[in-house]
Coordinates of C-alpha atoms in Angstrom, one line a residue:
M288 CA 64.8 52.2 -80.8
A289 CA 61.7 50.2 -81.6
D290 CA 60.0 52.0 -78.5
S291 CA 60.7 55.3 -79.9
A292 CA 59.4 54.3 -83.4
E293 CA 56.3 53.2 -81.8
V294 CA 55.8 56.8 -79.8
T295 CA 56.1 58.6 -83.2
A296 CA 52.8 56.7 -84.7
Q297 CA 50.9 59.2 -82.5
A298 CA 47.1 58.8 -83.9
E299 CA 48.0 58.6 -87.8
T300 CA 46.5 55.5 -89.2
A301 CA 45.8 54.0 -92.8
L302 CA 42.5 52.2 -93.7
L303 CA 42.6 48.6 -95.0
T304 CA 39.5 47.3 -96.6
L305 CA 39.4 43.3 -96.6
P306 CA 37.9 41.2 -99.2
D307 CA 34.9 40.6 -96.8
G308 CA 34.3 44.2 -96.5
R309 CA 35.8 44.5 -92.8
E310 CA 37.9 47.7 -92.4
V311 CA 41.4 47.7 -90.1
R312 CA 43.1 50.8 -89.3
L313 CA 46.7 50.2 -89.1
P314 CA 49.1 52.8 -87.3
V315 CA 51.4 54.7 -89.3
L316 CA 55.0 55.2 -88.3
H317 CA 57.7 57.4 -89.6
D318 CA 61.4 56.8 -88.8
A319 CA 64.1 59.4 -88.6
A320 CA 64.8 59.8 -92.0
G321 CA 61.2 60.6 -92.9
C322 CA 60.1 57.0 -94.4
T323 CA 56.7 55.8 -93.7
F324 CA 55.9 52.2 -92.5
L325 CA 52.4 50.5 -91.7
D326 CA 52.6 48.9 -88.6
V327 CA 50.8 45.3 -89.2
R328 CA 51.7 43.7 -85.9
A329 CA 48.4 43.7 -84.8
L330 CA 46.7 42.5 -88.3
Y331 CA 46.6 38.8 -87.5
P332 CA 45.5 38.7 -84.0
A333 CA 42.8 40.9 -85.1
T334 CA 41.7 39.6 -88.4
G335 CA 43.7 36.0 -88.8
I336 CA 45.0 37.8 -92.1
C337 CA 48.8 37.6 -92.5
T338 CA 50.6 39.8 -95.0
F339 CA 52.7 37.9 -97.7
D340 CA 56.5 39.2 -98.4
P341 CA 59.1 36.8 -99.4
G342 CA 62.6 38.1 -98.9
F343 CA 61.1 40.8 -96.6
N344 CA 61.7 43.2 -99.5
S345 CA 58.8 45.4 -98.3
T346 CA 58.7 44.6 -94.7
A347 CA 61.0 46.4 -91.8
S348 CA 61.8 43.3 -89.2
C349 CA 63.1 45.8 -86.8
A350 CA 64.1 49.3 -85.9
S351 CA 67.7 50.6 -85.8
S352 CA 69.6 53.5 -85.4
I353 CA 73.1 52.1 -86.6
T354 CA 73.3 52.1 -90.1
F355 CA 71.2 54.0 -93.0
I356 CA 71.0 53.6 -96.8
D357 CA 69.7 56.4 -98.9
G358 CA 69.7 54.4 -102.3
D359 CA 68.3 57.2 -104.4
K360 CA 71.0 59.8 -102.9
G361 CA 73.7 57.0 -102.9
R362 CA 74.2 57.7 -99.1
L363 CA 75.3 55.2 -96.5
L364 CA 75.4 56.5 -92.8
Y365 CA 76.9 55.1 -90.0
R366 CA 75.3 56.2 -86.9
G367 CA 74.5 59.8 -89.0
Y368 CA 78.2 59.9 -90.2
P369 CA 78.8 59.5 -94.1
I370 CA 80.8 56.4 -94.7
E371 CA 83.1 58.0 -97.4
E372 CA 84.2 60.6 -94.9
L373 CA 84.4 57.8 -91.9
A374 CA 86.8 55.4 -94.1
E375 CA 88.8 58.5 -95.4
Q376 CA 89.5 60.2 -92.2
G377 CA 89.2 57.6 -89.5
D378 CA 90.2 54.1 -89.0
M379 CA 88.9 50.7 -87.6
V380 CA 88.9 52.1 -84.2
D381 CA 86.6 54.9 -84.9
C382 CA 84.5 52.6 -87.1
A383 CA 84.2 49.6 -84.5
H384 CA 83.6 52.1 -81.5
L385 CA 81.1 54.3 -83.5
L386 CA 79.0 51.2 -84.6
L387 CA 79.3 49.5 -81.3
R388 CA 78.9 52.1 -78.9
G389 CA 77.2 54.8 -80.6
T390 CA 79.7 57.5 -80.9
L391 CA 83.2 58.5 -81.9
P392 CA 85.7 57.6 -79.5
T393 CA 87.6 60.5 -77.8
R394 CA 91.3 60.1 -76.8
V395 CA 90.6 58.3 -73.5
Q396 CA 88.0 55.9 -75.2
R397 CA 90.1 55.4 -78.0
R398 CA 93.2 54.4 -75.7
E399 CA 90.7 51.9 -74.0
F400 CA 89.0 50.7 -76.6
V401 CA 92.6 49.8 -78.3
H402 CA 93.6 48.1 -75.1
E403 CA 90.4 46.1 -74.6
S404 CA 90.2 44.8 -78.1
R405 CA 94.0 43.8 -78.6
S406 CA 93.8 42.1 -75.3
H407 CA 90.7 39.7 -76.6
R408 CA 93.1 38.7 -79.9
L409 CA 94.3 35.3 -78.6
V410 CA 92.1 32.4 -78.7
H411 CA 92.0 29.3 -76.4
E412 CA 94.7 27.1 -77.1
H413 CA 92.2 24.2 -77.2
L414 CA 90.1 25.9 -80.0
I415 CA 93.4 26.0 -82.3
R416 CA 93.2 22.2 -82.2
F417 CA 89.9 22.3 -84.3
F418 CA 91.8 23.6 -87.2
H419 CA 93.7 20.6 -87.3
G420 CA 90.6 18.3 -87.8
F421 CA 89.6 20.1 -91.0
R422 CA 90.8 18.7 -94.6
Y423 CA 93.6 20.1 -96.1
D424 CA 91.3 21.4 -99.0
A425 CA 88.8 22.6 -96.9
H426 CA 87.2 26.0 -97.9
P427 CA 88.1 28.7 -95.3
M428 CA 84.4 29.7 -95.2
A429 CA 83.5 26.0 -94.0
I430 CA 86.3 26.4 -91.3
M431 CA 85.2 29.8 -90.1
V432 CA 81.6 28.5 -89.5
G433 CA 83.0 25.7 -87.4
V434 CA 85.6 27.8 -85.5
V435 CA 83.2 30.9 -85.0
G436 CA 80.4 28.8 -83.5
A437 CA 82.9 26.9 -81.4
L438 CA 83.6 29.8 -79.6
S439 CA 80.5 29.6 -77.9
A440 CA 81.9 26.4 -76.0
F441 CA 84.6 28.5 -74.5
Y442 CA 82.5 31.5 -73.6
N443 CA 79.0 30.2 -72.7
E444 CA 79.0 31.7 -69.1
E445 CA 76.1 29.8 -66.9
G446 CA 73.7 32.5 -65.7
V447 CA 74.6 35.5 -68.0
D448 CA 71.6 37.2 -69.3
Y449 CA 72.6 39.4 -72.2
T450 CA 69.3 41.1 -72.5
R451 CA 69.7 42.4 -69.0
D452 CA 73.9 43.0 -68.6
P453 CA 74.8 45.6 -71.0
K454 CA 78.7 44.8 -69.8
Q455 CA 78.4 41.4 -70.7
R456 CA 77.1 42.3 -74.0
D457 CA 79.8 44.9 -74.5
L458 CA 82.3 42.2 -73.4
A459 CA 80.9 39.6 -76.1
A460 CA 81.6 42.2 -79.0
I461 CA 84.8 43.0 -78.0
R462 CA 85.8 39.4 -78.0
V463 CA 84.1 39.2 -81.4
I464 CA 86.3 42.1 -82.6
G465 CA 89.4 41.1 -81.0
K466 CA 88.8 37.2 -82.1
M467 CA 87.5 37.4 -85.7
P468 CA 90.5 38.3 -87.9
T469 CA 92.4 35.7 -85.7
L470 CA 90.4 33.0 -86.5
A471 CA 90.0 34.2 -90.1
A472 CA 94.0 34.3 -90.7
M473 CA 94.3 30.5 -88.8
A474 CA 91.5 29.6 -91.2
Y475 CA 93.4 30.8 -94.2
K476 CA 96.8 29.3 -93.0
T477 CA 94.9 26.1 -92.4
A478 CA 93.7 25.9 -95.9
H479 CA 97.1 26.5 -97.2
G480 CA 99.1 24.2 -95.0
Q481 CA 100.9 27.0 -93.4
P482 CA 101.8 26.9 -89.6
I483 CA 99.5 29.4 -88.0
V484 CA 100.9 32.8 -86.5
Y485 CA 100.1 34.6 -83.7
P486 CA 98.6 38.1 -83.4
R487 CA 100.8 41.0 -82.1
D488 CA 99.2 43.6 -80.1
D489 CA 101.6 46.3 -81.0
L490 CA 99.9 46.2 -84.6
N491 CA 96.7 48.0 -85.5
F492 CA 93.5 45.8 -86.9
A493 CA 94.4 45.7 -90.6
E494 CA 98.1 45.3 -89.9
N495 CA 97.7 42.6 -87.6
F496 CA 95.2 40.8 -89.9
L497 CA 97.9 40.9 -92.8
Y498 CA 100.6 39.8 -90.4
M499 CA 98.8 36.9 -89.3
M500 CA 97.9 35.8 -93.1
H501 CA 101.0 36.3 -94.8
A502 CA 103.8 36.1 -92.1
L503 CA 105.9 32.9 -91.6
P504 CA 108.1 31.7 -88.7
S505 CA 111.1 31.3 -91.2
R506 CA 111.7 34.6 -92.1
P507 CA 110.7 38.3 -91.3
Y508 CA 108.0 39.8 -92.5
A509 CA 107.7 43.2 -93.7
L510 CA 104.2 45.3 -93.1
D511 CA 103.3 47.5 -96.1
P512 CA 101.4 50.8 -94.5
V513 CA 99.8 51.3 -97.8
A514 CA 98.7 47.5 -98.3
A515 CA 97.5 47.9 -94.6
R516 CA 95.3 51.1 -95.0
C517 CA 94.1 49.7 -98.1
L518 CA 92.7 46.6 -96.3
E519 CA 91.5 48.6 -93.5
V520 CA 89.5 51.2 -95.6
I521 CA 87.7 47.8 -97.4
L522 CA 87.1 46.4 -93.9
M523 CA 85.4 49.7 -92.8
L524 CA 83.4 50.2 -96.0
H525 CA 82.1 46.6 -95.2
A526 CA 81.3 47.0 -91.5
D527 CA 77.5 47.5 -91.9
H528 CA 74.9 47.6 -94.5
E529 CA 71.4 47.7 -92.8
Q530 CA 69.2 44.6 -92.5
N531 CA 71.3 42.4 -95.4
A532 CA 70.6 38.7 -95.2
S533 CA 73.4 37.9 -93.0
T534 CA 72.5 40.8 -90.4
S535 CA 68.9 39.7 -90.7
T536 CA 70.2 36.1 -89.8
V537 CA 72.3 37.1 -87.0
R538 CA 69.3 38.9 -85.5
I539 CA 67.0 36.2 -86.0
A540 CA 69.3 33.6 -84.4
G541 CA 69.8 36.1 -81.6
S542 CA 66.1 36.6 -80.9
S543 CA 65.8 33.2 -79.5
Q544 CA 68.5 34.5 -77.2
A545 CA 71.1 32.0 -78.3
N546 CA 74.8 32.5 -77.4
P547 CA 76.2 35.6 -79.4
F548 CA 79.0 33.6 -81.1
A549 CA 76.5 31.0 -82.2
C550 CA 74.6 33.9 -83.6
I551 CA 77.8 35.5 -85.2
A552 CA 78.6 31.9 -87.0
S553 CA 75.0 31.9 -88.4
G554 CA 75.8 35.3 -90.1
V555 CA 79.1 33.7 -91.3
A556 CA 77.2 30.8 -93.0
S557 CA 74.5 33.5 -94.5
L558 CA 77.3 35.5 -96.0
W559 CA 79.0 32.4 -97.6
G560 CA 76.1 32.0 -100.0
P561 CA 77.3 33.4 -103.6
A562 CA 74.0 35.7 -103.6
H563 CA 75.5 37.9 -100.7
G564 CA 79.2 37.5 -100.0
G565 CA 80.5 36.2 -103.1
A566 CA 80.1 39.4 -105.4
N567 CA 84.0 40.2 -105.1
E568 CA 84.9 36.7 -106.1
A569 CA 82.4 36.8 -109.1
V570 CA 84.5 40.0 -110.2
L571 CA 87.7 38.2 -110.3
R572 CA 86.0 35.1 -111.9
M573 CA 84.6 37.3 -114.7
L574 CA 87.9 38.9 -115.5
E575 CA 89.5 35.4 -115.6
E576 CA 86.7 34.6 -118.2
I577 CA 87.4 37.8 -120.4
G578 CA 90.7 36.5 -120.5
S579 CA 93.0 39.6 -122.2
V580 CA 92.1 43.4 -123.2
E581 CA 91.5 42.4 -126.7
N582 CA 88.5 40.8 -125.7
I583 CA 86.6 43.8 -123.8
P584 CA 84.9 45.2 -126.5
A585 CA 83.2 41.5 -127.4
C586 CA 82.3 41.0 -123.6
V587 CA 81.0 44.5 -123.1
A588 CA 78.9 43.9 -126.3
R589 CA 77.6 40.8 -124.9
A590 CA 76.4 42.4 -121.7
K591 CA 74.5 44.8 -123.3
D592 CA 72.6 42.0 -125.0
K593 CA 69.7 40.8 -123.0
A594 CA 69.5 37.6 -124.9
D595 CA 73.1 36.6 -123.9
P596 CA 73.8 35.5 -120.2
F597 CA 77.0 36.8 -119.5
R598 CA 77.1 39.9 -117.4
L599 CA 79.7 42.3 -116.4
M600 CA 79.8 41.7 -112.5
G601 CA 80.8 44.4 -110.2
F602 CA 78.7 47.3 -112.0
G603 CA 75.9 49.3 -110.6
H604 CA 74.0 48.1 -107.1
R605 CA 70.5 47.3 -106.6
L606 CA 70.1 49.4 -103.5
Y607 CA 72.1 52.7 -104.9
K608 CA 70.3 54.5 -108.2
T609 CA 73.2 56.6 -108.4
T610 CA 76.8 55.9 -107.5
D611 CA 77.8 53.2 -104.7
P612 CA 79.0 55.9 -101.9
R613 CA 81.6 53.4 -101.0
A614 CA 83.1 52.8 -104.8
K615 CA 84.5 56.3 -105.0
L616 CA 86.8 56.3 -101.9
M617 CA 87.6 52.4 -102.9
R618 CA 88.4 53.2 -106.8
T619 CA 91.3 55.9 -105.1
M620 CA 92.6 53.3 -102.9
C621 CA 92.6 50.7 -105.6
H622 CA 94.5 52.8 -108.0
R623 CA 96.9 54.2 -105.4
L624 CA 97.7 50.5 -104.0
L625 CA 98.3 49.4 -107.8
K626 CA 100.5 52.1 -108.3
H627 CA 102.4 51.5 -105.2
L628 CA 102.7 48.0 -105.6
K629 CA 103.6 48.4 -109.3
T630 CA 102.4 44.8 -109.8
E631 CA 102.6 43.3 -113.1
D632 CA 99.4 41.1 -113.6
P633 CA 97.7 40.9 -116.8
L634 CA 94.3 40.3 -114.9
L635 CA 94.6 43.7 -113.2
D636 CA 95.7 45.4 -116.3
L637 CA 92.5 43.9 -117.9
A638 CA 90.6 45.2 -114.7
M639 CA 91.9 48.7 -115.3
E640 CA 91.0 48.9 -119.0
L641 CA 87.5 47.6 -118.4
E642 CA 87.3 50.1 -115.8
R643 CA 88.0 52.9 -118.5
V644 CA 85.9 51.5 -121.0
A645 CA 82.8 51.2 -118.7
L646 CA 83.1 54.8 -117.8
S647 CA 83.2 56.1 -121.1
D648 CA 80.5 54.2 -122.3
A649 CA 77.3 56.0 -123.2
Y650 CA 75.4 52.8 -122.2
F651 CA 76.6 52.3 -118.7
I652 CA 76.6 56.0 -118.1
K653 CA 72.9 56.3 -119.0
R654 CA 72.0 53.2 -116.9
R655 CA 74.4 54.5 -114.2
L656 CA 76.0 50.9 -114.1
Y657 CA 79.3 52.3 -112.6
P658 CA 82.3 50.0 -111.0
N659 CA 80.9 49.5 -107.6
V660 CA 82.7 48.6 -104.3
D661 CA 82.8 44.8 -105.0
F662 CA 84.6 45.6 -108.2
Y663 CA 87.4 47.4 -106.7
S664 CA 87.7 45.6 -103.7
G665 CA 88.2 42.3 -105.9
I666 CA 91.2 43.8 -107.5
C667 CA 92.7 45.1 -104.4
F668 CA 92.5 41.6 -102.9
R669 CA 94.2 40.2 -105.6
A670 CA 96.9 42.9 -105.7
L671 CA 97.2 42.2 -101.7
G672 CA 97.9 38.4 -102.4
I673 CA 94.5 37.3 -100.9
P674 CA 93.3 34.3 -102.7
I675 CA 89.8 33.9 -104.2
N676 CA 88.4 31.6 -101.6
M677 CA 89.5 34.1 -99.0
F678 CA 87.5 37.1 -100.1
T679 CA 84.3 36.3 -98.4
V680 CA 86.4 35.4 -95.1
V681 CA 87.8 39.1 -95.2
F682 CA 84.4 40.2 -95.8
A683 CA 83.1 38.5 -93.0
V684 CA 85.7 39.8 -90.8
G685 CA 84.6 43.6 -91.6
R686 CA 81.1 42.9 -91.3
S687 CA 81.4 40.8 -88.2
I688 CA 81.7 44.4 -86.4
G689 CA 78.1 45.3 -87.6
W690 CA 76.7 41.7 -86.8
I691 CA 77.8 42.0 -83.4
S692 CA 76.6 45.4 -83.0
Q693 CA 73.4 44.7 -84.3
W694 CA 73.1 41.9 -82.0
C695 CA 73.7 44.3 -79.1
E696 CA 71.3 46.7 -80.1
M697 CA 68.5 43.7 -80.4
A698 CA 69.5 42.0 -77.1
S699 CA 68.9 45.4 -75.4
E700 CA 65.2 46.1 -76.7
S701 CA 63.2 46.6 -73.7
V702 CA 60.4 44.1 -75.2
Q703 CA 62.0 40.7 -76.4
R704 CA 60.4 39.2 -79.7
I705 CA 61.5 35.8 -81.1
S706 CA 61.3 35.9 -84.9
R707 CA 58.5 33.6 -86.0
P708 CA 57.6 34.4 -89.6
R709 CA 54.1 33.1 -90.9
Q710 CA 53.9 30.7 -94.1
M711 CA 51.4 30.4 -97.1
Y712 CA 51.0 26.8 -97.0
N713 CA 50.7 25.2 -100.3
G714 CA 50.2 21.5 -99.5

């Protein structure tokens, strides 16, 4: 992908005039969506001058064909397919195969992919002993950072060159897809003092994940197909989102040719940060702060007051200037789940009333501050019996499919470059 982007540059350039009067011509690149980029790779070698862009908000760190976000039009595409269509009409096999291998699976490919991914759900018995070493009150994300990284101790094949061997890359990816739900469910069980439940190969991705989290050896566990489908949609909607903080972390770690499981662990660590993966947690904590339906008008008024630090979490999105394309389907799934479960929970009643108020308030409508995917997924997690400290773990399970797909794409590039940002020294 990186090579093809360079080819499209042709002879088009932009002229940069430096403070000392020197002029530098920078190649102009255009991607498949028609977006324009200035290629500054030769700027420092030629002039000794660097660009300054903390957070990389104006910098493309790579070229990728996996995911595309059009914030102005409210579109999110997985390999060219609108995410809302894929999540509504497909399942996790479609999503994972599409992101990893580039196409929706045929019937034969689906059968093979299901067999491959389910056959890698078990983890080594010695790895399970790692869970016994964590404190009883350890945060599940702390556990995940440790055990996902520990996979590299069990799959550290000597002499394997992932940059040259596509079969080994694909095998590593299948292992990640198969084992991440297992590790996440074991982290949940460990954090809650319950016995670990082994995976079942007769269940699909979401069903197996719910089973491993909620089943107990002392009684039968009845899977709810509506609940499982809701979880599957959430995982699909969170599978990839361009070069976000955790995905970029995975790519940066991978640029040193580190073990792929160590790279995924770095993504887990990045996602743990409250500025990244904690948005749906913040929604539930906000609802708890509001307390009751009677307090909604006062809280909405506070949210409109710029001098008040209170903010309504789960409304609007920094990338989407219109509605988050994932939110519409998530809203439907959320309402369907609540109606199906007939759950009596004052906090869920509060969330539904807050949604109604926000969708009818001119202030929110004018500013397009609609409930986003985090608002609805947080509500669904609570309805599914998933505690707040597991929200980001579930997010990591879904996003790990995108992480490993991005890692595979990076590892397959013909020209390998280790990530090495410059700094502006202030000492």
